[in-house]
Amino acid sequence: MINAIYGKKIGMTQLFNEDEKVVPCTVIVAEPNKVCQIKTTDTDGYEAVQLGFGAIKPQKVNKPMAGHFAKLGTEPTRYLREVRVENAADYKVGDLQTVEAFADVKKVHVTGTSIGKGFQGVIKRHGFRGGPGGHGAHFHRAPGSVGMCATPSRVLKGVRMPGHMGCNTVTTKNLEVVRIDAEQNLILVKGAVPGAKGGIVRVRMA
């Protein structure tokens, strides 16, 4: 079976559980994902299905993608993603993956792109402690020593330094599924998931 579905992170809310305790939840809208292409070991070297989701006007699809959809004989979609399966021949183009497949799932892994923070220093990026705040100190938020003087006369690879932070693929594992709303294509999971509002996320069965 296809063990994942793609959707968009709407934001966060809260629900009350059976013990009348507040449960923070992330709301993910996952419209039906359509199987657009079948990839088998004979044709592509591995077993997978290509899922399409997101509405798009046909005139906004570029020529390479328009040819791709025309060859497959399916309507264009805004996004295309692949999901590995055990036997891709069990599926056919046009099959739909909906949130109903997660009705009996207790926990999921959610993958998304973390929020970009831009260029950041070592205190925010790596959690460095920093230097003293006053009393004439000239060392506050600088990284400090990054290498040796004579040998090997260079900065070794892997030294934690300032740089671009965020925009990484992050997976939050074993999130509890709080509620499934099949009518509105919603999945509510306990806790926070990576990414900003409107970001594409993958929900995979744990």
PDB file of C-alpha atoms in Angstrom:
ATOM      1  CA  MET A   1       0.000   0.000   0.000  1.00  0.00           C
ATOM      2  CA  ILE A   2       0.990   3.652  -0.404  1.00  0.00           C
ATOM      3  CA  ASN A   3       2.115   4.665   3.072  1.00  0.00           C
ATOM      4  CA  ALA A   4       2.345   8.430   2.552  1.00  0.00           C
ATOM      5  CA  ILE A   5       0.360  11.445   1.446  1.00  0.00           C
ATOM      6  CA  TYR A   6       1.388  15.002   0.624  1.00  0.00           C
ATOM      7  CA  GLY A   7      -0.355  18.132   1.809  1.00  0.00           C
ATOM      8  CA  LYS A   8       0.058  21.670   3.105  1.00  0.00           C
ATOM      9  CA  LYS A   9       0.546  22.870   6.654  1.00  0.00           C
ATOM     10  CA  ILE A  10      -2.267  25.278   7.524  1.00  0.00           C
ATOM     11  CA  GLY A  11      -1.229  26.202  11.044  1.00  0.00           C
ATOM     12  CA  MET A  12      -1.798  25.169  14.639  1.00  0.00           C
ATOM     13  CA  THR A  13      -4.825  24.902  16.897  1.00  0.00           C
ATOM     14  CA  GLN A  14      -5.813  23.086  20.056  1.00  0.00           C
ATOM     15  CA  LEU A  15      -8.311  20.388  20.968  1.00  0.00           C
ATOM     16  CA  PHE A  16      -9.527  18.861  24.202  1.00  0.00           C
ATOM     17  CA  ASN A  17      -8.913  15.143  24.673  1.00  0.00           C
ATOM     18  CA  GLU A  18     -10.996  12.646  26.649  1.00  0.00           C
ATOM     19  CA  ASP A  19      -9.349  13.774  29.898  1.00  0.00           C
ATOM     20  CA  GLU A  20     -10.345  17.391  29.136  1.00  0.00           C
ATOM     21  CA  LYS A  21      -6.708  18.358  28.666  1.00  0.00           C
ATOM     22  CA  VAL A  22      -5.627  20.770  25.951  1.00  0.00           C
ATOM     23  CA  VAL A  23      -3.746  19.085  23.088  1.00  0.00           C
ATOM     24  CA  PRO A  24      -1.772  21.360  20.712  1.00  0.00           C
ATOM     25  CA  CYS A  25      -2.347  20.220  17.128  1.00  0.00           C
ATOM     26  CA  THR A  26      -0.997  21.020  13.682  1.00  0.00           C
ATOM     27  CA  VAL A  27      -3.589  21.075  10.907  1.00  0.00           C
ATOM     28  CA  ILE A  28      -2.524  19.596   7.564  1.00  0.00           C
ATOM     29  CA  VAL A  29      -4.802  19.752   4.529  1.00  0.00           C
ATOM     30  CA  ALA A  30      -4.077  16.806   2.240  1.00  0.00           C
ATOM     31  CA  GLU A  31      -6.251  16.851  -0.843  1.00  0.00           C
ATOM     32  CA  PRO A  32      -6.480  13.538  -2.716  1.00  0.00           C
ATOM     33  CA  ASN A  33      -3.108  12.662  -4.253  1.00  0.00           C
ATOM     34  CA  LYS A  34      -3.492  11.224  -7.750  1.00  0.00           C
ATOM     35  CA  VAL A  35      -1.219   8.499  -9.077  1.00  0.00           C
ATOM     36  CA  CYS A  36       0.287  10.028 -12.221  1.00  0.00           C
ATOM     37  CA  GLN A  37       3.015   7.543 -13.103  1.00  0.00           C
ATOM     38  CA  ILE A  38       4.018   3.984 -12.265  1.00  0.00           C
ATOM     39  CA  LYS A  39       7.724   3.216 -11.924  1.00  0.00           C
ATOM     40  CA  THR A  40       8.802  -0.429 -11.891  1.00  0.00           C
ATOM     41  CA  THR A  41      12.096  -2.258 -11.666  1.00  0.00           C
ATOM     42  CA  ASP A  42      11.923  -3.159 -15.354  1.00  0.00           C
ATOM     43  CA  THR A  43      11.420   0.410 -16.579  1.00  0.00           C
ATOM     44  CA  ASP A  44      13.144   2.592 -13.951  1.00  0.00           C
ATOM     45  CA  GLY A  45      15.165   0.253 -11.756  1.00  0.00           C
ATOM     46  CA  TYR A  46      13.015   0.658  -8.651  1.00  0.00           C
ATOM     47  CA  GLU A  47       9.405   0.386  -7.484  1.00  0.00           C
ATOM     48  CA  ALA A  48       7.570   3.663  -6.878  1.00  0.00           C
ATOM     49  CA  VAL A  49       4.488   5.663  -7.749  1.00  0.00           C
ATOM     50  CA  GLN A  50       4.440   9.323  -8.706  1.00  0.00           C
ATOM     51  CA  LEU A  51       1.786  11.334  -6.881  1.00  0.00           C
ATOM     52  CA  GLY A  52       0.372  14.594  -8.178  1.00  0.00           C
ATOM     53  CA  PHE A  53      -1.484  17.141  -6.088  1.00  0.00           C
ATOM     54  CA  GLY A  54      -2.475  20.789  -6.186  1.00  0.00           C
ATOM     55  CA  ALA A  55      -4.691  22.430  -8.794  1.00  0.00           C
ATOM     56  CA  ILE A  56      -3.124  24.392 -11.643  1.00  0.00           C
ATOM     57  CA  LYS A  57      -4.460  25.942 -14.824  1.00  0.00           C
ATOM     58  CA  PRO A  58      -3.353  24.062 -17.965  1.00  0.00           C
ATOM     59  CA  GLN A  59      -1.992  27.260 -19.551  1.00  0.00           C
ATOM     60  CA  LYS A  60       0.377  27.723 -16.604  1.00  0.00           C
ATOM     61  CA  VAL A  61       2.096  24.349 -17.102  1.00  0.00           C
ATOM     62  CA  ASN A  62       5.423  24.595 -18.929  1.00  0.00           C
ATOM     63  CA  LYS A  63       5.986  22.550 -22.080  1.00  0.00           C
ATOM     64  CA  PRO A  64       8.146  19.768 -20.599  1.00  0.00           C
ATOM     65  CA  MET A  65       5.623  19.074 -17.836  1.00  0.00           C
ATOM     66  CA  ALA A  66       2.697  19.421 -20.253  1.00  0.00           C
ATOM     67  CA  GLY A  67       4.298  16.745 -22.418  1.00  0.00           C
ATOM     68  CA  HIS A  68       4.847  14.575 -19.357  1.00  0.00           C
ATOM     69  CA  PHE A  69       1.172  14.745 -18.373  1.00  0.00           C
ATOM     70  CA  ALA A  70       0.014  14.294 -21.970  1.00  0.00           C
ATOM     71  CA  LYS A  71       2.108  11.148 -22.316  1.00  0.00           C
ATOM     72  CA  LEU A  72       0.585   9.743 -19.131  1.00  0.00           C
ATOM     73  CA  GLY A  73      -2.922  10.803 -20.184  1.00  0.00           C
ATOM     74  CA  THR A  74      -3.726  12.606 -16.933  1.00  0.00           C
ATOM     75  CA  GLU A  75      -4.691  16.114 -15.871  1.00  0.00           C
ATOM     76  CA  PRO A  76      -1.803  18.446 -14.894  1.00  0.00           C
ATOM     77  CA  THR A  77      -1.067  19.020 -11.214  1.00  0.00           C
ATOM     78  CA  ARG A  78       1.019  21.706  -9.528  1.00  0.00           C
ATOM     79  CA  TYR A  79       3.276  19.328  -7.599  1.00  0.00           C
ATOM     80  CA  LEU A  80       4.740  15.896  -8.311  1.00  0.00           C
ATOM     81  CA  ARG A  81       6.331  13.661  -5.695  1.00  0.00           C
ATOM     82  CA  GLU A  82       7.408  10.021  -5.539  1.00  0.00           C
ATOM     83  CA  VAL A  83       6.624   7.388  -2.930  1.00  0.00           C
ATOM     84  CA  ARG A  84       8.398   4.029  -2.828  1.00  0.00           C
ATOM     85  CA  VAL A  85       6.116   0.982  -2.803  1.00  0.00           C
ATOM     86  CA  GLU A  86       6.714  -2.760  -2.705  1.00  0.00           C
ATOM     87  CA  ASN A  87       4.893  -3.617  -5.935  1.00  0.00           C
ATOM     88  CA  ALA A  88       4.086  -0.677  -8.200  1.00  0.00           C
ATOM     89  CA  ALA A  89       2.219  -2.934 -10.630  1.00  0.00           C
ATOM     90  CA  ASP A  90      -0.625  -3.137  -8.110  1.00  0.00           C
ATOM     91  CA  TYR A  91      -1.537   0.479  -8.873  1.00  0.00           C
ATOM     92  CA  LYS A  92      -2.730   2.264 -11.983  1.00  0.00           C
ATOM     93  CA  VAL A  93      -2.711   5.836 -13.192  1.00  0.00           C
ATOM     94  CA  GLY A  94      -5.659   7.720 -11.748  1.00  0.00           C
ATOM     95  CA  ASP A  95      -5.794   5.991  -8.362  1.00  0.00           C
ATOM     96  CA  LEU A  96      -6.342   8.361  -5.457  1.00  0.00           C
ATOM     97  CA  GLN A  97      -4.576   8.442  -2.098  1.00  0.00           C
ATOM     98  CA  THR A  98      -6.798  10.190   0.473  1.00  0.00           C
ATOM     99  CA  VAL A  99      -6.669  10.904   4.185  1.00  0.00           C
ATOM    100  CA  GLU A 100      -9.057   7.983   4.736  1.00  0.00           C
ATOM    101  CA  ALA A 101      -6.035   5.688   4.378  1.00  0.00           C
ATOM    102  CA  PHE A 102      -4.831   7.110   7.726  1.00  0.00           C
ATOM    103  CA  ALA A 103      -8.100   6.425   9.578  1.00  0.00           C
ATOM    104  CA  ASP A 104      -6.608   3.566  11.617  1.00  0.00           C
ATOM    105  CA  VAL A 105      -3.067   4.968  11.842  1.00  0.00           C
ATOM    106  CA  LYS A 106      -1.972   5.944  15.343  1.00  0.00           C
ATOM    107  CA  LYS A 107       1.341   7.710  14.623  1.00  0.00           C
ATOM    108  CA  VAL A 108       2.972   9.317  11.609  1.00  0.00           C
ATOM    109  CA  HIS A 109       6.296  10.806  10.499  1.00  0.00           C
ATOM    110  CA  VAL A 110       5.987  14.325   9.051  1.00  0.00           C
ATOM    111  CA  THR A 111       8.679  15.717   6.745  1.00  0.00           C
ATOM    112  CA  GLY A 112       8.911  19.359   5.711  1.00  0.00           C
ATOM    113  CA  THR A 113      11.324  22.196   4.927  1.00  0.00           C
ATOM    114  CA  SER A 114      12.283  24.121   8.038  1.00  0.00           C
ATOM    115  CA  ILE A 115      11.766  27.882   8.192  1.00  0.00           C
ATOM    116  CA  GLY A 116      14.709  29.810   6.745  1.00  0.00           C
ATOM    117  CA  LYS A 117      16.543  32.042   9.216  1.00  0.00           C
ATOM    118  CA  GLY A 118      19.089  33.599   6.848  1.00  0.00           C
ATOM    119  CA  PHE A 119      22.723  34.154   7.844  1.00  0.00           C
ATOM    120  CA  GLN A 120      23.090  33.643  11.601  1.00  0.00           C
ATOM    121  CA  GLY A 121      25.923  33.624  14.114  1.00  0.00           C
ATOM    122  CA  VAL A 122      27.137  30.747  16.214  1.00  0.00           C
ATOM    123  CA  ILE A 123      24.981  31.582  19.260  1.00  0.00           C
ATOM    124  CA  LYS A 124      21.691  31.288  17.395  1.00  0.00           C
ATOM    125  CA  ARG A 125      22.856  28.702  14.860  1.00  0.00           C
ATOM    126  CA  HIS A 126      24.736  26.302  17.148  1.00  0.00           C
ATOM    127  CA  GLY A 127      23.783  27.367  20.661  1.00  0.00           C
ATOM    128  CA  PHE A 128      27.187  28.701  21.709  1.00  0.00           C
ATOM    129  CA  ARG A 129      27.287  30.278  25.128  1.00  0.00           C
ATOM    130  CA  GLY A 130      29.137  33.454  24.158  1.00  0.00           C
ATOM    131  CA  GLY A 131      31.357  35.641  26.290  1.00  0.00           C
ATOM    132  CA  PRO A 132      30.704  37.894  29.284  1.00  0.00           C
ATOM    133  CA  GLY A 133      28.248  40.735  28.788  1.00  0.00           C
ATOM    134  CA  GLY A 134      30.138  43.577  30.418  1.00  0.00           C
ATOM    135  CA  HIS A 135      33.099  44.631  32.583  1.00  0.00           C
ATOM    136  CA  GLY A 136      35.203  45.637  29.565  1.00  0.00           C
ATOM    137  CA  ALA A 137      35.001  42.294  27.816  1.00  0.00           C
ATOM    138  CA  HIS A 138      35.653  42.398  24.092  1.00  0.00           C
ATOM    139  CA  PHE A 139      34.310  38.867  23.504  1.00  0.00           C
ATOM    140  CA  HIS A 140      30.519  38.686  23.326  1.00  0.00           C
ATOM    141  CA  ARG A 141      28.970  36.773  20.417  1.00  0.00           C
ATOM    142  CA  ALA A 142      32.082  35.872  18.396  1.00  0.00           C
ATOM    143  CA  PRO A 143      32.849  32.199  17.607  1.00  0.00           C
ATOM    144  CA  GLY A 144      36.274  32.203  19.271  1.00  0.00           C
ATOM    145  CA  SER A 145      39.189  30.036  18.175  1.00  0.00           C
ATOM    146  CA  VAL A 146      38.547  27.992  15.023  1.00  0.00           C
ATOM    147  CA  GLY A 147      41.910  26.324  14.442  1.00  0.00           C
ATOM    148  CA  MET A 148      45.624  25.991  15.184  1.00  0.00           C
ATOM    149  CA  CYS A 149      48.429  28.451  14.414  1.00  0.00           C
ATOM    150  CA  ALA A 150      51.201  26.506  12.642  1.00  0.00           C
ATOM    151  CA  THR A 151      49.957  22.941  12.265  1.00  0.00           C
ATOM    152  CA  PRO A 152      47.934  22.215  10.194  1.00  0.00           C
ATOM    153  CA  SER A 153      47.727  25.952   9.313  1.00  0.00           C
ATOM    154  CA  ARG A 154      44.118  25.728   8.200  1.00  0.00           C
ATOM    155  CA  VAL A 155      40.611  25.445   9.574  1.00  0.00           C
ATOM    156  CA  LEU A 156      39.518  21.822   9.807  1.00  0.00           C
ATOM    157  CA  LYS A 157      36.335  20.687   8.130  1.00  0.00           C
ATOM    158  CA  GLY A 158      33.221  20.545  10.266  1.00  0.00           C
ATOM    159  CA  VAL A 159      34.054  23.470  12.558  1.00  0.00           C
ATOM    160  CA  ARG A 160      30.826  25.113  13.676  1.00  0.00           C
ATOM    161  CA  MET A 161      30.812  28.663  12.346  1.00  0.00           C
ATOM    162  CA  PRO A 162      28.323  31.368  11.277  1.00  0.00           C
ATOM    163  CA  GLY A 163      26.370  30.633   8.123  1.00  0.00           C
ATOM    164  CA  HIS A 164      23.009  30.035   6.511  1.00  0.00           C
ATOM    165  CA  MET A 165      20.450  28.613   8.923  1.00  0.00           C
ATOM    166  CA  GLY A 166      17.193  26.848   8.130  1.00  0.00           C
ATOM    167  CA  CYS A 167      15.662  25.706   4.820  1.00  0.00           C
ATOM    168  CA  ASN A 168      16.617  22.107   5.646  1.00  0.00           C
ATOM    169  CA  THR A 169      14.581  18.951   5.153  1.00  0.00           C
ATOM    170  CA  VAL A 170      13.470  17.973   8.662  1.00  0.00           C
ATOM    171  CA  THR A 171      11.457  14.944   9.780  1.00  0.00           C
ATOM    172  CA  THR A 172       9.520  14.901  13.046  1.00  0.00           C
ATOM    173  CA  LYS A 173       8.849  11.283  13.962  1.00  0.00           C
ATOM    174  CA  ASN A 174       6.093   9.456  15.823  1.00  0.00           C
ATOM    175  CA  LEU A 175       3.535  12.260  15.976  1.00  0.00           C
ATOM    176  CA  GLU A 176       0.188  11.135  17.297  1.00  0.00           C
ATOM    177  CA  VAL A 177      -2.766  11.398  14.904  1.00  0.00           C
ATOM    178  CA  VAL A 178      -5.453  13.285  16.825  1.00  0.00           C
ATOM    179  CA  ARG A 179      -8.203  13.471  14.237  1.00  0.00           C
ATOM    180  CA  ILE A 180      -8.952  12.666  10.569  1.00  0.00           C
ATOM    181  CA  ASP A 181     -11.563  14.772   8.734  1.00  0.00           C
ATOM    182  CA  ALA A 182     -12.258  13.001   5.438  1.00  0.00           C
ATOM    183  CA  GLU A 183     -14.835  15.570   4.291  1.00  0.00           C
ATOM    184  CA  GLN A 184     -12.395  18.473   4.474  1.00  0.00           C
ATOM    185  CA  ASN A 185      -9.258  16.374   3.764  1.00  0.00           C
ATOM    186  CA  LEU A 186      -7.674  17.314   7.088  1.00  0.00           C
ATOM    187  CA  ILE A 187      -5.144  15.497   9.267  1.00  0.00           C
ATOM    188  CA  LEU A 188      -4.608  16.812  12.790  1.00  0.00           C
ATOM    189  CA  VAL A 189      -1.403  15.661  14.480  1.00  0.00           C
ATOM    190  CA  LYS A 190      -0.251  16.348  18.005  1.00  0.00           C
ATOM    191  CA  GLY A 191       2.542  18.900  18.345  1.00  0.00           C
ATOM    192  CA  ALA A 192       4.449  20.976  15.808  1.00  0.00           C
ATOM    193  CA  VAL A 193       5.705  19.947  12.376  1.00  0.00           C
ATOM    194  CA  PRO A 194       8.576  21.459  10.351  1.00  0.00           C
ATOM    195  CA  GLY A 195       7.995  24.378   8.022  1.00  0.00           C
ATOM    196  CA  ALA A 196       6.016  27.572   7.718  1.00  0.00           C
ATOM    197  CA  LYS A 197       2.307  27.969   7.060  1.00  0.00           C
ATOM    198  CA  GLY A 198       1.505  26.882   3.533  1.00  0.00           C
ATOM    199  CA  GLY A 199       4.574  24.676   3.290  1.00  0.00           C
ATOM    200  CA  ILE A 200       4.459  21.284   1.583  1.00  0.00           C
ATOM    201  CA  VAL A 201       4.763  18.364   4.006  1.00  0.00           C
ATOM    202  CA  ARG A 202       4.840  14.607   3.633  1.00  0.00           C
ATOM    203  CA  VAL A 203       2.825  12.549   6.109  1.00  0.00           C
ATOM    204  CA  ARG A 204       4.088   8.971   6.308  1.00  0.00           C
ATOM    205  CA  MET A 205       2.712   6.115   8.355  1.00  0.00           C
ATOM    206  CA  ALA A 206       5.005   5.312  11.285  1.00  0.00           C
TER     207      ALA A 206
END
